[in-house]
């Protein structure tokens, strides 16, 4: 069984994954990091040079690889849910958790960082709103959802373990 952390950019997946990993003594894996390692390029460069469909192909491939192992905390990129086969695989090999946050919180957490190609636009707030609306039905398929806006990553991790009886 794995724990998959999904949810929009800036909802805290990577930090919560590290907290969960410490609490559970399971290794944390970050799919975006694995993609960058595999390609030898930053995510922004992959998007720019090869395009989003290529990125999604590698993302799906790496998810398939990591899903073969058990007892890992896996933080996924925000768009992993766009492919229904990814959702099915996560649910088959673990628990799909979705982290959420209010739009102003997402905006604040992602502002000025520059490593997220989808938010490198003139009006990131509008883009966040649009993407969240499009993705809402996909994130809604998670086994458990937690709003991270007002609590620490440690508290989020504790809530996840408590709610899952782990
Ligand atoms: C994406 C989210 C990013 C990264 C890529 C695309 C998305 O990951 O995978 O920039 O489509 O929401 P984070 O959610 O970890 O920022």
Tab-separated table of C-alpha atoms and ligand atoms in Angstrom:
chain	number	residue	atom	x	y	z
A	1	UNK	CA	0.000	0.000	0.000
A	2	UNK	CA	1.243	3.495	-0.881
A	3	UNK	CA	-0.007	6.933	0.095
A	4	UNK	CA	-0.372	9.197	-2.955
A	5	UNK	CA	-0.574	12.925	-2.307
A	6	UNK	CA	-2.417	14.759	-5.048
A	7	UNK	CA	-3.926	18.228	-5.254
A	8	UNK	CA	-3.340	21.567	-6.880
A	9	UNK	CA	0.022	23.358	-6.967
A	10	UNK	CA	0.765	25.063	-3.666
A	11	UNK	CA	-1.413	22.841	-1.507
A	12	UNK	CA	1.627	21.460	0.313
A	13	UNK	CA	2.098	17.975	-1.166
A	14	UNK	CA	5.897	17.864	-0.974
A	15	UNK	CA	6.248	19.184	2.593
A	16	UNK	CA	3.398	17.025	3.845
A	17	UNK	CA	5.005	14.015	2.148
A	18	UNK	CA	8.202	14.607	4.122
A	19	UNK	CA	6.250	14.843	7.400
A	20	UNK	CA	4.306	11.680	6.605
A	21	UNK	CA	7.495	9.885	5.685
A	22	UNK	CA	9.013	10.735	9.065
A	23	UNK	CA	5.940	9.705	10.986
A	24	UNK	CA	5.475	6.437	9.114
A	25	UNK	CA	9.137	5.699	8.481
A	26	UNK	CA	8.332	5.166	4.823
A	27	UNK	CA	10.478	6.716	2.071
A	28	UNK	CA	9.145	9.933	0.454
A	29	UNK	CA	9.171	10.063	-3.347
A	30	UNK	CA	8.528	13.195	-5.373
A	31	UNK	CA	7.358	12.476	-8.920
A	32	UNK	CA	8.347	15.928	-10.237
A	33	UNK	CA	11.867	15.402	-8.890
A	34	UNK	CA	12.063	11.941	-10.461
A	35	UNK	CA	10.936	13.406	-13.794
A	36	UNK	CA	13.633	16.104	-13.616
A	37	UNK	CA	16.275	13.496	-12.773
A	38	UNK	CA	15.194	11.183	-15.584
A	39	UNK	CA	15.155	13.958	-18.170
A	40	UNK	CA	18.171	15.838	-16.810
A	41	UNK	CA	16.126	19.026	-17.109
A	42	UNK	CA	13.922	21.256	-14.984
A	43	UNK	CA	10.139	20.942	-15.381
A	44	UNK	CA	9.949	24.430	-16.931
A	45	UNK	CA	12.537	23.401	-19.516
A	46	UNK	CA	10.689	20.168	-20.330
A	47	UNK	CA	7.442	22.118	-20.863
A	48	UNK	CA	9.206	24.720	-22.997
A	49	UNK	CA	11.314	22.391	-25.105
A	50	UNK	CA	9.101	19.324	-25.431
A	51	UNK	CA	5.622	20.504	-24.473
A	52	UNK	CA	3.042	19.468	-21.907
A	53	UNK	CA	1.929	16.198	-23.645
A	54	UNK	CA	5.521	14.905	-23.483
A	55	UNK	CA	5.722	15.843	-19.787
A	56	UNK	CA	2.439	13.968	-19.125
A	57	UNK	CA	3.811	10.887	-20.885
A	58	UNK	CA	6.916	10.775	-18.680
A	59	UNK	CA	4.814	11.514	-15.584
A	60	UNK	CA	2.560	8.548	-16.346
A	61	UNK	CA	5.527	6.272	-17.014
A	62	UNK	CA	7.259	7.183	-13.746
A	63	UNK	CA	4.023	6.733	-11.792
A	64	UNK	CA	3.778	3.207	-13.252
A	65	UNK	CA	7.308	2.457	-12.128
A	66	UNK	CA	6.966	3.727	-8.559
A	67	UNK	CA	3.563	2.048	-8.149
A	68	UNK	CA	5.314	-1.316	-8.336
A	69	UNK	CA	6.824	-0.800	-4.880
A	70	UNK	CA	4.946	-0.658	-1.580
A	71	UNK	CA	4.990	1.439	1.592
A	72	UNK	CA	6.046	4.741	0.102
A	73	UNK	CA	4.751	8.283	0.436
A	74	UNK	CA	4.451	9.603	-3.105
A	75	UNK	CA	3.866	13.276	-3.842
A	76	UNK	CA	2.506	13.816	-7.336
A	77	UNK	CA	2.422	16.842	-9.614
A	78	UNK	CA	-0.878	18.721	-9.565
A	79	UNK	CA	-1.878	17.476	-13.021
A	80	UNK	CA	-1.438	13.740	-12.397
A	81	UNK	CA	-5.217	13.404	-12.031
A	82	UNK	CA	-5.886	14.510	-15.610
A	83	UNK	CA	-5.355	10.961	-16.843
A	84	UNK	CA	-8.036	8.571	-15.531
A	85	UNK	CA	-5.571	5.675	-15.814
A	86	UNK	CA	-3.312	7.435	-13.321
A	87	UNK	CA	-6.198	7.746	-10.861
A	88	UNK	CA	-7.099	4.077	-11.324
A	89	UNK	CA	-3.494	3.009	-10.720
A	90	UNK	CA	-3.143	5.125	-7.576
A	91	UNK	CA	-6.342	3.670	-6.156
A	92	UNK	CA	-5.339	0.150	-7.025
A	93	UNK	CA	-1.933	0.403	-5.388
A	94	UNK	CA	-2.688	2.707	-2.481
A	95	UNK	CA	-4.740	5.523	-1.087
A	96	UNK	CA	-5.285	8.697	-3.044
A	97	UNK	CA	-5.253	11.750	-0.794
A	98	UNK	CA	-6.092	15.197	-2.157
A	99	UNK	CA	-4.742	18.325	-0.484
A	100	UNK	CA	-6.669	21.539	-1.077
A	101	UNK	CA	-6.266	25.208	-0.171
A	102	UNK	CA	-8.162	28.448	-0.729
A	103	UNK	CA	-7.228	30.396	-3.881
A	104	UNK	CA	-5.518	33.333	-2.060
A	105	UNK	CA	-3.435	30.817	-0.102
A	106	UNK	CA	-2.415	28.987	-3.301
A	107	UNK	CA	-1.550	32.328	-4.897
A	108	UNK	CA	0.596	33.357	-1.936
A	109	UNK	CA	2.406	30.012	-1.739
A	110	UNK	CA	3.193	29.891	-5.447
A	111	UNK	CA	3.893	33.582	-6.052
A	112	UNK	CA	7.201	34.534	-7.612
A	113	UNK	CA	8.700	31.048	-7.525
A	114	UNK	CA	8.975	30.657	-11.299
A	115	UNK	CA	9.364	26.882	-11.453
A	116	UNK	CA	5.753	26.153	-12.347
A	117	UNK	CA	5.268	26.628	-16.089
A	118	UNK	CA	1.470	26.686	-15.902
A	119	UNK	CA	1.513	29.713	-13.594
A	120	UNK	CA	4.000	31.772	-15.616
A	121	UNK	CA	1.220	33.930	-17.023
A	122	UNK	CA	0.117	37.560	-16.663
A	123	UNK	CA	-2.756	36.751	-14.345
A	124	UNK	CA	-1.891	33.710	-12.205
A	125	UNK	CA	-4.971	34.137	-10.032
A	126	UNK	CA	-7.291	33.775	-13.015
A	127	UNK	CA	-5.278	30.792	-14.255
A	128	UNK	CA	-5.505	29.094	-10.838
A	129	UNK	CA	-9.270	29.646	-10.805
A	130	UNK	CA	-9.643	28.199	-14.307
A	131	UNK	CA	-7.477	25.142	-13.700
A	132	UNK	CA	-9.138	24.411	-10.356
A	133	UNK	CA	-12.526	24.497	-11.991
A	134	UNK	CA	-11.428	22.157	-14.789
A	135	UNK	CA	-9.759	19.744	-12.407
A	136	UNK	CA	-12.356	19.723	-9.651
A	137	UNK	CA	-14.088	16.503	-10.860
A	138	UNK	CA	-10.737	14.713	-10.956
A	139	UNK	CA	-9.543	15.811	-7.517
A	140	UNK	CA	-12.968	14.843	-6.164
A	141	UNK	CA	-12.159	11.194	-6.832
A	142	UNK	CA	-9.633	11.098	-3.977
A	143	UNK	CA	-10.289	8.751	-1.068
A	144	UNK	CA	-9.642	11.585	1.379
A	145	UNK	CA	-9.426	15.382	1.037
A	146	UNK	CA	-7.818	17.801	3.477
A	147	UNK	CA	-7.797	21.604	3.403
A	148	UNK	CA	-4.261	22.727	4.275
A	149	UNK	CA	-5.011	26.487	4.316
A	150	UNK	CA	-4.991	26.978	8.080
A	151	UNK	CA	-2.967	24.108	9.517
A	152	UNK	CA	0.716	23.147	9.526
A	153	UNK	CA	2.145	20.356	7.344
A	154	UNK	CA	2.684	18.313	10.515
A	155	UNK	CA	-0.985	18.671	11.444
A	156	UNK	CA	-2.031	17.710	7.910
A	157	UNK	CA	0.137	14.587	8.113
A	158	UNK	CA	-1.317	13.618	11.520
A	159	UNK	CA	-4.871	14.109	10.232
A	160	UNK	CA	-4.191	11.907	7.221
A	161	UNK	CA	-2.842	9.073	9.370
A	162	UNK	CA	-5.674	9.393	11.861
A	163	UNK	CA	-8.390	9.442	9.222
A	164	UNK	CA	-6.890	6.483	7.432
A	165	UNK	CA	-6.333	4.567	10.679
A	166	UNK	CA	-2.656	4.173	9.881
B	1	LIG	C1	1.607	20.766	-12.593
B	1	LIG	C2	2.073	20.798	-11.295
B	1	LIG	C3	3.503	20.774	-10.954
B	1	LIG	C4	4.305	20.082	-12.068
B	1	LIG	C5	4.005	20.711	-13.385
B	1	LIG	C6	2.522	20.645	-13.758
B	1	LIG	C7	0.152	20.842	-12.845
B	1	LIG	O1	3.684	20.075	-9.726
B	1	LIG	O2	4.015	18.705	-12.112
B	1	LIG	O3	4.433	22.053	-13.308
B	1	LIG	O4	-0.277	20.515	-13.961
B	1	LIG	O5	-0.608	21.184	-11.904
B	1	LIG	P1	3.296	20.686	-8.277
B	1	LIG	O6	1.833	20.477	-8.087
B	1	LIG	O7	4.114	19.857	-7.338
B	1	LIG	O8	3.688	22.128	-8.282
